[in-house]
């Protein structure tokens, strides 16, 4: 209150006297300008706001949603309103009789819009389709699988048209990939790809696949990818040839087959080489005798080898070597028989002559 004394204005604090409405505060020099949300004007604090409002003039709404867990129930969501707030159920939930939020079964309420199958779950739902149908892009309606591809005639897939979850696209069989036009399938060259090429040795690319092969002496294992050496009885490309090696074989070579010992020939090494054809026995009166797997140089008939030289056998010095009954005459390589005078020779034998009668 202002008092005027002797023309001078004095400020006097009258503690015991409350401010007169609508003034308040220190020295009562503030004035309440309360909005309609105010209850009254307090002579100390000014505007006293009703619940849900704040500010000097009670003009400001309190955002109760900023207060943690104000809605308590985890399925509730806080919605601020002017002067108050609401706790609503989150999407997919609704209030039950107890005032708490419970899942809405959209499949029963008919809210789902599912064309064929509706599957409710906590807080949500999903549409599905019967076998042979696919969910359309709206996630609700169903379309026949076969009809999807034929309905999209413009898709023109070179190999396979796929309809999945309402989307239609081209696909390729194994060994092919979709080219940049997303329609045409092109062969994958597995041989040129370190990861796809699983051949241990040679790789040949084919349409839709690839083939492994092995060098001679090896064959593909059961995995059709790894090369393994031929067993002891097979040889050649893919080990397809059998080694049925004969007596003259040293071993079965995985690449060449039967390897022959010296003196033997033929695929199975069972053919003797006739070394005598090349006339290996060069010394005088030597002759070549072929043997199985070899040959020997021996003296011709009537000669024998002495110190590596063929020398004439004197058949006449040993009665076992000649058949002469009377006279034996040695010659080079042979001998001849003759008879005493008065005997007649008949071959190597001598027959008695007239002389016997004179004795
Ligand atoms: Ca290929
Ligand atoms: Ca021979
Ligand atoms: Ca002789």
mmCIF file of C-alpha atoms in Angstrom, residues 42-344:
data_model
loop_
_atom_site.group_PDB
_atom_site.id
_atom_site.type_symbol
_atom_site.label_atom_id
_atom_site.label_comp_id
_atom_site.label_asym_id
_atom_site.label_seq_id
_atom_site.Cartn_x
_atom_site.Cartn_y
_atom_site.Cartn_z
ATOM 1 C CA UNK A 42 -2.750 -16.317 -4.186
ATOM 2 C CA UNK A 43 -1.431 -13.188 -2.431
ATOM 3 C CA UNK A 44 2.012 -14.820 -2.106
ATOM 4 C CA UNK A 45 2.405 -17.163 -5.122
ATOM 5 C CA UNK A 46 0.210 -15.485 -7.680
ATOM 6 C CA UNK A 47 -1.955 -17.648 -9.988
ATOM 7 C CA UNK A 48 -2.714 -21.057 -8.512
ATOM 8 C CA UNK A 49 -3.302 -23.459 -11.443
ATOM 9 C CA UNK A 50 -5.748 -26.319 -11.625
ATOM 10 C CA UNK A 51 -4.179 -29.750 -12.126
ATOM 11 C CA UNK A 52 -2.673 -30.227 -15.569
ATOM 12 C CA UNK A 53 -1.713 -26.573 -16.046
ATOM 13 C CA UNK A 54 1.362 -24.545 -15.178
ATOM 14 C CA UNK A 55 3.081 -21.240 -15.924
ATOM 15 C CA UNK A 56 2.825 -17.776 -14.416
ATOM 16 C CA UNK A 57 -0.646 -17.261 -15.860
ATOM 17 C CA UNK A 58 -1.609 -20.993 -15.815
ATOM 18 C CA UNK A 59 -1.583 -20.771 -19.559
ATOM 19 C CA UNK A 60 0.777 -23.716 -20.100
ATOM 20 C CA UNK A 61 -0.373 -27.325 -20.381
ATOM 21 C CA UNK A 62 1.663 -29.857 -18.335
ATOM 22 C CA UNK A 63 3.007 -32.676 -20.568
ATOM 23 C CA UNK A 64 2.338 -35.558 -18.210
ATOM 24 C CA UNK A 65 3.672 -37.998 -20.839
ATOM 25 C CA UNK A 66 7.185 -36.832 -19.961
ATOM 26 C CA UNK A 67 6.789 -38.438 -16.543
ATOM 27 C CA UNK A 68 8.281 -41.948 -16.728
ATOM 28 C CA UNK A 69 5.848 -44.887 -16.500
ATOM 29 C CA UNK A 70 2.895 -42.606 -16.000
ATOM 30 C CA UNK A 71 0.693 -45.106 -17.834
ATOM 31 C CA UNK A 72 2.194 -48.045 -15.817
ATOM 32 C CA UNK A 73 0.807 -50.833 -18.102
ATOM 33 C CA UNK A 74 3.472 -51.653 -20.716
ATOM 34 C CA UNK A 75 0.811 -52.042 -23.435
ATOM 35 C CA UNK A 76 -0.357 -48.498 -22.839
ATOM 36 C CA UNK A 77 0.800 -45.380 -24.569
ATOM 37 C CA UNK A 78 0.503 -41.888 -23.079
ATOM 38 C CA UNK A 79 -1.293 -39.183 -25.012
ATOM 39 C CA UNK A 80 -0.997 -35.608 -23.762
ATOM 40 C CA UNK A 81 -4.123 -33.453 -23.863
ATOM 41 C CA UNK A 82 -4.824 -29.870 -22.878
ATOM 42 C CA UNK A 83 -4.722 -29.827 -19.096
ATOM 43 C CA UNK A 84 -4.620 -33.575 -18.808
ATOM 44 C CA UNK A 85 -3.402 -36.819 -20.478
ATOM 45 C CA UNK A 86 -4.789 -40.149 -21.619
ATOM 46 C CA UNK A 87 -3.399 -43.652 -21.380
ATOM 47 C CA UNK A 88 -4.435 -45.480 -24.546
ATOM 48 C CA UNK A 89 -3.655 -49.028 -25.578
ATOM 49 C CA UNK A 90 -0.865 -49.426 -28.128
ATOM 50 C CA UNK A 91 -1.751 -50.596 -31.651
ATOM 51 C CA UNK A 92 -3.126 -54.103 -31.688
ATOM 52 C CA UNK A 93 -4.402 -53.910 -28.099
ATOM 53 C CA UNK A 94 -7.632 -52.707 -26.583
ATOM 54 C CA UNK A 95 -9.029 -52.067 -23.097
ATOM 55 C CA UNK A 96 -10.748 -54.941 -21.427
ATOM 56 C CA UNK A 97 -13.337 -54.739 -18.651
ATOM 57 C CA UNK A 98 -10.601 -54.412 -16.004
ATOM 58 C CA UNK A 99 -9.173 -51.354 -17.708
ATOM 59 C CA UNK A 100 -5.973 -53.077 -18.797
ATOM 60 C CA UNK A 101 -4.907 -53.548 -22.384
ATOM 61 C CA UNK A 102 -5.267 -56.938 -24.056
ATOM 62 C CA UNK A 103 -4.435 -58.208 -27.534
ATOM 63 C CA UNK A 104 -7.045 -57.633 -30.210
ATOM 64 C CA UNK A 105 -7.732 -60.857 -32.133
ATOM 65 C CA UNK A 106 -8.094 -59.224 -35.522
ATOM 66 C CA UNK A 107 -8.916 -62.607 -37.032
ATOM 67 C CA UNK A 108 -12.127 -62.719 -34.969
ATOM 68 C CA UNK A 109 -13.012 -59.037 -35.074
ATOM 69 C CA UNK A 110 -12.748 -59.126 -38.861
ATOM 70 C CA UNK A 111 -10.314 -56.215 -38.944
ATOM 71 C CA UNK A 112 -7.597 -58.284 -40.592
ATOM 72 C CA UNK A 113 -8.859 -58.192 -44.164
ATOM 73 C CA UNK A 114 -7.091 -61.501 -44.784
ATOM 74 C CA UNK A 115 -8.231 -63.199 -47.966
ATOM 75 C CA UNK A 116 -7.698 -66.807 -46.872
ATOM 76 C CA UNK A 117 -5.855 -67.536 -43.633
ATOM 77 C CA UNK A 118 -5.541 -65.212 -40.643
ATOM 78 C CA UNK A 119 -3.057 -65.900 -37.851
ATOM 79 C CA UNK A 120 -3.433 -63.839 -34.709
ATOM 80 C CA UNK A 121 -0.485 -63.254 -32.384
ATOM 81 C CA UNK A 122 0.184 -60.987 -29.424
ATOM 82 C CA UNK A 123 -0.241 -57.424 -30.593
ATOM 83 C CA UNK A 124 -0.376 -58.304 -34.260
ATOM 84 C CA UNK A 125 -1.706 -60.630 -36.932
ATOM 85 C CA UNK A 126 -0.577 -62.018 -40.259
ATOM 86 C CA UNK A 127 -2.370 -63.181 -43.374
ATOM 87 C CA UNK A 128 -1.420 -66.383 -45.133
ATOM 88 C CA UNK A 129 -2.644 -68.330 -48.136
ATOM 89 C CA UNK A 130 -3.594 -71.912 -48.909
ATOM 90 C CA UNK A 131 -1.198 -74.196 -50.791
ATOM 91 C CA UNK A 132 -0.961 -73.115 -54.399
ATOM 92 C CA UNK A 133 -1.598 -69.493 -53.559
ATOM 93 C CA UNK A 134 0.731 -66.635 -52.792
ATOM 94 C CA UNK A 135 0.268 -63.585 -50.662
ATOM 95 C CA UNK A 136 -0.072 -60.466 -52.761
ATOM 96 C CA UNK A 137 1.922 -57.293 -52.159
ATOM 97 C CA UNK A 138 -0.901 -55.949 -49.979
ATOM 98 C CA UNK A 139 -0.034 -58.823 -47.567
ATOM 99 C CA UNK A 140 -3.726 -59.649 -47.360
ATOM 100 C CA UNK A 141 -5.077 -60.993 -50.624
ATOM 101 C CA UNK A 142 -4.021 -64.260 -52.227
ATOM 102 C CA UNK A 143 -3.229 -65.041 -55.848
ATOM 103 C CA UNK A 144 -2.922 -68.404 -57.532
ATOM 104 C CA UNK A 145 0.745 -69.285 -58.037
ATOM 105 C CA UNK A 146 0.309 -70.501 -61.623
ATOM 106 C CA UNK A 147 -1.708 -67.469 -62.516
ATOM 107 C CA UNK A 148 0.841 -65.052 -61.161
ATOM 108 C CA UNK A 149 3.465 -65.883 -63.732
ATOM 109 C CA UNK A 150 1.035 -66.168 -66.625
ATOM 110 C CA UNK A 151 -0.601 -62.920 -65.566
ATOM 111 C CA UNK A 152 2.805 -61.260 -65.855
ATOM 112 C CA UNK A 153 3.340 -62.217 -69.465
ATOM 113 C CA UNK A 154 5.737 -59.317 -69.881
ATOM 114 C CA UNK A 155 8.166 -60.994 -67.515
ATOM 115 C CA UNK A 156 9.156 -63.544 -70.207
ATOM 116 C CA UNK A 157 11.606 -65.589 -68.189
ATOM 117 C CA UNK A 158 14.013 -67.684 -70.242
ATOM 118 C CA UNK A 159 13.825 -70.571 -67.769
ATOM 119 C CA UNK A 160 11.805 -70.322 -64.557
ATOM 120 C CA UNK A 161 9.175 -67.846 -63.375
ATOM 121 C CA UNK A 162 8.808 -67.644 -59.610
ATOM 122 C CA UNK A 163 5.908 -66.165 -57.700
ATOM 123 C CA UNK A 164 6.661 -65.567 -54.058
ATOM 124 C CA UNK A 165 4.811 -63.421 -51.570
ATOM 125 C CA UNK A 166 3.067 -61.624 -54.375
ATOM 126 C CA UNK A 167 6.303 -60.794 -56.145
ATOM 127 C CA UNK A 168 7.067 -62.269 -59.561
ATOM 128 C CA UNK A 169 10.603 -62.752 -60.761
ATOM 129 C CA UNK A 170 12.734 -64.958 -63.004
ATOM 130 C CA UNK A 171 14.935 -67.647 -61.646
ATOM 131 C CA UNK A 172 17.479 -70.028 -63.107
ATOM 132 C CA UNK A 173 18.252 -73.709 -62.657
ATOM 133 C CA UNK A 174 21.453 -74.775 -60.942
ATOM 134 C CA UNK A 175 24.529 -73.918 -62.956
ATOM 135 C CA UNK A 176 22.969 -70.815 -64.490
ATOM 136 C CA UNK A 177 22.659 -67.253 -63.285
ATOM 137 C CA UNK A 178 20.299 -64.457 -64.181
ATOM 138 C CA UNK A 179 21.873 -62.030 -66.606
ATOM 139 C CA UNK A 180 21.574 -58.263 -66.245
ATOM 140 C CA UNK A 181 18.175 -58.195 -67.995
ATOM 141 C CA UNK A 182 16.775 -60.207 -65.033
ATOM 142 C CA UNK A 183 15.080 -62.534 -67.516
ATOM 143 C CA UNK A 184 17.704 -64.551 -69.340
ATOM 144 C CA UNK A 185 19.668 -67.319 -67.688
ATOM 145 C CA UNK A 186 23.295 -67.638 -68.669
ATOM 146 C CA UNK A 187 25.660 -70.485 -67.969
ATOM 147 C CA UNK A 188 28.083 -70.042 -65.088
ATOM 148 C CA UNK A 189 31.663 -70.776 -66.092
ATOM 149 C CA UNK A 190 32.598 -72.722 -62.990
ATOM 150 C CA UNK A 191 36.076 -73.442 -64.362
ATOM 151 C CA UNK A 192 36.932 -69.766 -64.155
ATOM 152 C CA UNK A 193 35.845 -69.459 -60.542
ATOM 153 C CA UNK A 194 38.222 -70.571 -57.803
ATOM 154 C CA UNK A 195 35.422 -71.416 -55.404
ATOM 155 C CA UNK A 196 32.982 -73.111 -57.797
ATOM 156 C CA UNK A 197 35.640 -75.127 -59.616
ATOM 157 C CA UNK A 198 36.174 -78.164 -57.438
ATOM 158 C CA UNK A 199 38.186 -80.171 -59.989
ATOM 159 C CA UNK A 200 41.533 -81.327 -58.665
ATOM 160 C CA UNK A 201 42.958 -81.273 -62.194
ATOM 161 C CA UNK A 202 41.345 -80.415 -65.531
ATOM 162 C CA UNK A 203 38.046 -78.517 -65.698
ATOM 163 C CA UNK A 204 35.791 -78.298 -68.757
ATOM 164 C CA UNK A 205 32.871 -75.903 -68.676
ATOM 165 C CA UNK A 206 29.497 -77.149 -69.954
ATOM 166 C CA UNK A 207 26.054 -75.634 -70.243
ATOM 167 C CA UNK A 208 24.600 -75.774 -66.768
ATOM 168 C CA UNK A 209 27.581 -77.483 -65.204
ATOM 169 C CA UNK A 210 31.182 -78.486 -65.618
ATOM 170 C CA UNK A 211 33.165 -81.694 -65.993
ATOM 171 C CA UNK A 212 36.404 -82.660 -64.316
ATOM 172 C CA UNK A 213 38.970 -84.852 -66.018
ATOM 173 C CA UNK A 214 42.347 -86.320 -65.202
ATOM 174 C CA UNK A 215 45.621 -86.863 -67.035
ATOM 175 C CA UNK A 216 46.544 -90.385 -68.187
ATOM 176 C CA UNK A 217 47.322 -92.665 -65.281
ATOM 177 C CA UNK A 218 44.602 -91.113 -63.131
ATOM 178 C CA UNK A 219 40.856 -91.471 -62.823
ATOM 179 C CA UNK A 220 38.093 -89.503 -61.123
ATOM 180 C CA UNK A 221 37.177 -90.565 -57.633
ATOM 181 C CA UNK A 222 33.522 -91.178 -56.718
ATOM 182 C CA UNK A 223 33.062 -87.458 -56.093
ATOM 183 C CA UNK A 224 33.644 -86.922 -59.845
ATOM 184 C CA UNK A 225 36.005 -84.117 -58.862
ATOM 185 C CA UNK A 226 39.225 -85.544 -57.468
ATOM 186 C CA UNK A 227 41.826 -87.406 -59.534
ATOM 187 C CA UNK A 228 43.311 -90.558 -58.032
ATOM 188 C CA UNK A 229 46.038 -92.779 -59.478
ATOM 189 C CA UNK A 230 45.191 -96.003 -61.352
ATOM 190 C CA UNK A 231 45.362 -99.229 -59.354
ATOM 191 C CA UNK A 232 48.076 -101.807 -60.075
ATOM 192 C CA UNK A 233 46.041 -103.486 -62.825
ATOM 193 C CA UNK A 234 44.781 -100.572 -64.886
ATOM 194 C CA UNK A 235 46.343 -97.831 -66.934
ATOM 195 C CA UNK A 236 45.803 -95.039 -69.440
ATOM 196 C CA UNK A 237 43.144 -92.350 -69.783
ATOM 197 C CA UNK A 238 40.674 -92.720 -66.887
ATOM 198 C CA UNK A 239 42.430 -96.029 -66.056
ATOM 199 C CA UNK A 240 40.043 -97.764 -68.475
ATOM 200 C CA UNK A 241 42.638 -100.170 -69.922
ATOM 201 C CA UNK A 242 43.399 -103.400 -68.126
ATOM 202 C CA UNK A 243 46.923 -104.605 -67.660
ATOM 203 C CA UNK A 244 46.859 -108.359 -68.264
ATOM 204 C CA UNK A 245 50.614 -108.575 -68.324
ATOM 205 C CA UNK A 246 52.304 -111.773 -69.494
ATOM 206 C CA UNK A 247 55.427 -113.584 -68.371
ATOM 207 C CA UNK A 248 57.736 -111.023 -69.947
ATOM 208 C CA UNK A 249 56.298 -108.023 -68.089
ATOM 209 C CA UNK A 250 58.197 -106.095 -65.469
ATOM 210 C CA UNK A 251 55.160 -104.196 -64.113
ATOM 211 C CA UNK A 252 52.010 -102.335 -65.097
ATOM 212 C CA UNK A 253 52.810 -98.685 -65.733
ATOM 213 C CA UNK A 254 49.803 -96.392 -64.974
ATOM 214 C CA UNK A 255 50.358 -94.488 -68.197
ATOM 215 C CA UNK A 256 51.899 -96.974 -70.660
ATOM 216 C CA UNK A 257 50.476 -100.267 -69.443
ATOM 217 C CA UNK A 258 52.648 -103.423 -69.319
ATOM 218 C CA UNK A 259 56.353 -102.593 -69.284
ATOM 219 C CA UNK A 260 58.332 -105.458 -70.897
ATOM 220 C CA UNK A 261 61.622 -106.870 -69.760
ATOM 221 C CA UNK A 262 64.423 -107.040 -72.324
ATOM 222 C CA UNK A 263 63.690 -109.805 -74.824
ATOM 223 C CA UNK A 264 59.911 -109.523 -74.637
ATOM 224 C CA UNK A 265 57.382 -107.618 -76.701
ATOM 225 C CA UNK A 266 53.665 -107.119 -77.239
ATOM 226 C CA UNK A 267 50.929 -105.308 -75.341
ATOM 227 C CA UNK A 268 50.944 -107.946 -72.629
ATOM 228 C CA UNK A 269 54.717 -108.630 -72.916
ATOM 229 C CA UNK A 270 53.996 -112.274 -73.744
ATOM 230 C CA UNK A 271 55.711 -112.265 -77.159
ATOM 231 C CA UNK A 272 59.338 -113.347 -77.315
ATOM 232 C CA UNK A 273 61.606 -111.180 -79.437
ATOM 233 C CA UNK A 274 63.489 -113.303 -82.031
ATOM 234 C CA UNK A 275 66.859 -111.627 -81.603
ATOM 235 C CA UNK A 276 68.366 -113.927 -84.227
ATOM 236 C CA UNK A 277 66.620 -111.936 -86.976
ATOM 237 C CA UNK A 278 69.174 -109.199 -86.482
ATOM 238 C CA UNK A 279 72.039 -111.701 -86.680
ATOM 239 C CA UNK A 280 73.745 -110.918 -83.402
ATOM 240 C CA UNK A 281 76.175 -113.902 -83.535
ATOM 241 C CA UNK A 282 78.962 -112.723 -85.783
ATOM 242 C CA UNK A 283 81.910 -115.046 -85.093
ATOM 243 C CA UNK A 284 82.949 -117.734 -87.601
ATOM 244 C CA UNK A 285 80.812 -120.870 -87.422
ATOM 245 C CA UNK A 286 78.556 -119.341 -84.811
ATOM 246 C CA UNK A 287 74.825 -119.647 -85.108
ATOM 247 C CA UNK A 288 72.077 -117.844 -83.201
ATOM 248 C CA UNK A 289 69.563 -119.836 -81.173
ATOM 249 C CA UNK A 290 66.438 -117.962 -80.112
ATOM 250 C CA UNK A 291 65.124 -118.675 -76.619
ATOM 251 C CA UNK A 292 62.069 -117.404 -74.728
ATOM 252 C CA UNK A 293 63.046 -113.965 -73.574
ATOM 253 C CA UNK A 294 66.584 -114.208 -74.875
ATOM 254 C CA UNK A 295 68.948 -115.950 -77.366
ATOM 255 C CA UNK A 296 72.264 -117.732 -77.319
ATOM 256 C CA UNK A 297 75.154 -117.774 -79.742
ATOM 257 C CA UNK A 298 76.300 -121.368 -80.233
ATOM 258 C CA UNK A 299 78.615 -123.131 -82.627
ATOM 259 C CA UNK A 300 77.166 -124.751 -85.717
ATOM 260 C CA UNK A 301 76.950 -128.533 -85.800
ATOM 261 C CA UNK A 302 80.363 -130.169 -85.891
ATOM 262 C CA UNK A 303 82.045 -127.325 -83.993
ATOM 263 C CA UNK A 304 82.423 -126.533 -80.341
ATOM 264 C CA UNK A 305 83.307 -123.362 -78.545
ATOM 265 C CA UNK A 306 86.725 -123.216 -77.041
ATOM 266 C CA UNK A 307 87.788 -119.868 -75.611
ATOM 267 C CA UNK A 308 84.989 -118.080 -77.429
ATOM 268 C CA UNK A 309 86.018 -119.507 -80.798
ATOM 269 C CA UNK A 310 84.215 -122.291 -82.679
ATOM 270 C CA UNK A 311 86.644 -125.071 -83.385
ATOM 271 C CA UNK A 312 86.018 -128.209 -85.410
ATOM 272 C CA UNK A 313 85.203 -131.303 -83.415
ATOM 273 C CA UNK A 314 87.423 -134.260 -84.315
ATOM 274 C CA UNK A 315 84.675 -136.868 -84.264
ATOM 275 C CA UNK A 316 87.142 -139.604 -85.159
ATOM 276 C CA UNK A 317 88.989 -139.597 -81.843
ATOM 277 C CA UNK A 318 85.908 -140.630 -79.892
ATOM 278 C CA UNK A 319 83.883 -143.629 -81.167
ATOM 279 C CA UNK A 320 80.832 -142.118 -79.526
ATOM 280 C CA UNK A 321 80.999 -139.125 -81.833
ATOM 281 C CA UNK A 322 81.106 -141.004 -85.134
ATOM 282 C CA UNK A 323 79.215 -143.851 -86.658
ATOM 283 C CA UNK A 324 82.003 -145.202 -88.772
ATOM 284 C CA UNK A 325 82.381 -148.966 -88.528
ATOM 285 C CA UNK A 326 85.900 -149.038 -90.021
ATOM 286 C CA UNK A 327 87.806 -145.939 -91.138
ATOM 287 C CA UNK A 328 86.946 -142.408 -89.849
ATOM 288 C CA UNK A 329 88.322 -139.285 -91.508
ATOM 289 C CA UNK A 330 87.853 -135.942 -89.799
ATOM 290 C CA UNK A 331 87.117 -132.777 -91.731
ATOM 291 C CA UNK A 332 86.109 -129.217 -90.926
ATOM 292 C CA UNK A 333 82.669 -129.371 -89.442
ATOM 293 C CA UNK A 334 82.153 -133.081 -90.009
ATOM 294 C CA UNK A 335 83.799 -136.432 -90.772
ATOM 295 C CA UNK A 336 83.530 -139.200 -93.325
ATOM 296 C CA UNK A 337 83.597 -142.969 -93.104
ATOM 297 C CA UNK A 338 85.240 -145.402 -95.442
ATOM 298 C CA UNK A 339 85.878 -149.138 -95.515
ATOM 299 C CA UNK A 340 88.953 -151.303 -95.714
ATOM 300 C CA UNK A 341 89.898 -152.713 -99.029
ATOM 301 C CA UNK A 342 87.634 -155.560 -99.941
ATOM 302 C CA UNK A 343 84.685 -154.094 -97.999
ATOM 303 C CA UNK A 344 81.770 -152.447 -99.530
#
